Amino acid sequence: MITPDVERFGFSARVTARINDETEAFASFNFLQSQSHDTYIPATIRANAPAPFYYPRYSTSSNVAYYGNNTILQLPVYVCPRGTTAACTAANGTLNPNNPFAASGQTAQIAGRIPNLFEDNFSRTRAYRAAAGISGPIADGWNYSVSATGMHIDLLRKYNGYVYIQHLLDVIADGSYNFINPAATSQATLDYLAPEARATSTSDLLQFDANVSGELAQLPGGALELAAGVSMRYEAVDSPSINSDFNGGTERYFRLNGFAIKGDRTVYSAYGELNAPLLDQVTVNLSGRYDRYPRGIDNFSPKAGVIIKPFEDFVTLRGTYSRGFRIPSFGEANATFPTTGYVTANSGIYTDWFLSQYGCTVATFNTCPAYVRSASYGQTSLSNPDLKPEKSRSFTAGIELQPIRRVKLAVEYYNIRKTDVITTANNAPAILAYYSGLPIPDGYTVVPDAPDVNTPGATPRIAFVQSGFINANTLKTHGLDFSIDADLPIADGIRFRTYAEASYIMKLEMEFPDGTVERYDGTLGNFNLTAGSGTPKWKGTWTSSLEFNDQFALTGTVNYFDGYDLSAMDQGTDYKDCGLSDGSTPCKVSEYVTVDLNARLKVNDNFTFYLNVQNLFDKMPPIDVVTYGAHGYNPIQGGEGIFGRYFKAGVKVGF
């Protein structure tokens, strides 16, 4: 299934009242409900439990040893009533009717899926928003505005058809699931085997804002304007885990994520902005914001900008300088159950010392046992309440040219430097230390996997690396943004409009507290942060349309995503060394270009028809077997291209 069934509806209301000739008040309310539903594969019984936290990971997989408890599913010789605590024998049980070898005293191994039980996912989001405010004049040239906003969102998640591990062991032990003829199994047993998992998550926002604005004086270029205000914001989130292992390694479901988060905070702010047209050709803008968060965290974020027009509208020069601030998110600082992402191991993470125990080396990695070659490990990110806020410095400089009327060309350079960047830790030092037989660095926990059954005395591979979010030293990026904008009349009632924009990342790199540097542009890095979607150096769109008397318009859009090297320095490879490729596919995922077409016909003021052709040339996304967000392609770079060519048609009706 590529996309679920989605249903949305909502309504809004607003009332505006004029208090007097110059004062106006308003109140508004909005409601939006969105729900999605999909049915997936048959229920899993032979698998690994989701990433553990409180207890060792539980597994019913039989072909590979896994960290934690490994139980090869076997139909026993005898079955006993549920709740029997003593060993089930001929004395207190009966021969297992599901086991064809029970009469000869043999167990029967089982594998596969539950054919009459399918994983079913449902989510429903309801958003409620109310706002009210009043605005009016204070004196000549000065105005005030006071407003309040409240918002509540609840997210209901329901999962059916997911096997509860302990209940699976129960129905095997008591014989209530019919493995000989699954269709004969009672609904009550199916409900017990896969009880509905349900949880409701909520988030809340309450905000008050008051500001004044007006003119301070007249300058040669126009009015000197000032705006200033204060605000208070309360925000909270409560998202319980739907699959925690708090009660034990088997008291949970297969395949459901266990992540959980809870937190709240109140933020007080003051802000101001000054717009100064010093001359007809020069305008300066100064602004700043002060924020105070709990635990004594506060920050002032200034920004300055200038616009210079030395030759009327032919040339416009602009530049900005600012300092930014980002408080740790609730997930980074307050997650009550961590999140784990799995990464396929490759030769780059091992050392010859480790591999020599299995009779191979990094150079001869393809000859290593499957235990090593087919491995993956979990990267578990723990919340860290001691995180410091991120701070940033950025500046931009750009030029806009208008060589002829209605045609604009622009290019802008940006340079951003963040310090104390909040990110997942670079696990490479811990992995290298473990596979080199050295002490694990502080701040990391390496959880070994179960030993290889064929080489029980060798150092086991890694199952999980646990580390908290950290304030990394520095993230730096710089690049260019380009745009072209033209609006040209061709004939009476016929216009041609075109707009193109593109971005080029010159460099994106992270420096960690230990001095190591990772560069990401043009690769699948930062693999951890982007879920393996990567950082292409180029991306852009170009939209052109022909319009006829504002009644008919034909528009085409070209979408471009640059390719990238199958490497990621946060996965232990070197920059653009193709270190994540297994050699069966090209080292570089090719660029991806799609074309969309839109036709719009306005019959009158009340009726407009439209037809969209997405991915006109039926271009499929390029193959990427490394990214794990989809099967064989990158869902971020490939997007909806996986649908191939498809059509949308509709009508907009007004009254």
PDB file of N, CA and C in Angstrom, residues 6-10 32-35:
ATOM      1  N   VAL A   6      -7.849   8.552   3.164  1.00  0.00           N
ATOM      2  CA  VAL A   6      -7.832   9.773   3.976  1.00  0.00           C
ATOM      3  C   VAL A   6      -9.164  10.488   3.835  1.00  0.00           C
ATOM      4  N   GLU A   7      -9.707  10.938   4.944  1.00  0.00           N
ATOM      5  CA  GLU A   7     -10.957  11.690   4.953  1.00  0.00           C
ATOM      6  C   GLU A   7     -10.782  12.927   5.825  1.00  0.00           C
ATOM      7  N   ARG A   8     -11.146  14.080   5.291  1.00  0.00           N
ATOM      8  CA  ARG A   8     -11.008  15.336   6.040  1.00  0.00           C
ATOM      9  C   ARG A   8     -12.300  16.142   5.946  1.00  0.00           C
ATOM     10  N   PHE A   9     -12.637  16.814   7.012  1.00  0.00           N
ATOM     11  CA  PHE A   9     -13.702  17.803   6.957  1.00  0.00           C
ATOM     12  C   PHE A   9     -13.492  18.796   8.089  1.00  0.00           C
ATOM     13  N   GLY A  10     -14.097  19.944   7.954  1.00  0.00           N
ATOM     14  CA  GLY A  10     -13.953  20.964   8.977  1.00  0.00           C
ATOM     15  C   GLY A  10     -14.907  22.105   8.728  1.00  0.00           C
ATOM     16  N   LEU A  32     -11.208  21.119  12.636  1.00  0.00           N
ATOM     17  CA  LEU A  32     -10.779  20.288  11.512  1.00  0.00           C
ATOM     18  C   LEU A  32     -10.568  18.866  12.005  1.00  0.00           C
ATOM     19  N   GLN A  33     -11.162  17.926  11.301  1.00  0.00           N
ATOM     20  CA  GLN A  33     -10.944  16.512  11.602  1.00  0.00           C
ATOM     21  C   GLN A  33     -10.348  15.828  10.386  1.00  0.00           C
ATOM     22  N   SER A  34      -9.331  15.039  10.635  1.00  0.00           N
ATOM     23  CA  SER A  34      -8.676  14.280   9.570  1.00  0.00           C
ATOM     24  C   SER A  34      -8.442  12.864  10.072  1.00  0.00           C
ATOM     25  N   GLN A  35      -8.815  11.890   9.256  1.00  0.00           N
ATOM     26  CA  GLN A  35      -8.578  10.506   9.654  1.00  0.00           C
ATOM     27  C   GLN A  35      -8.029   9.708   8.476  1.00  0.00           C
TER      28      GLN A  35
END
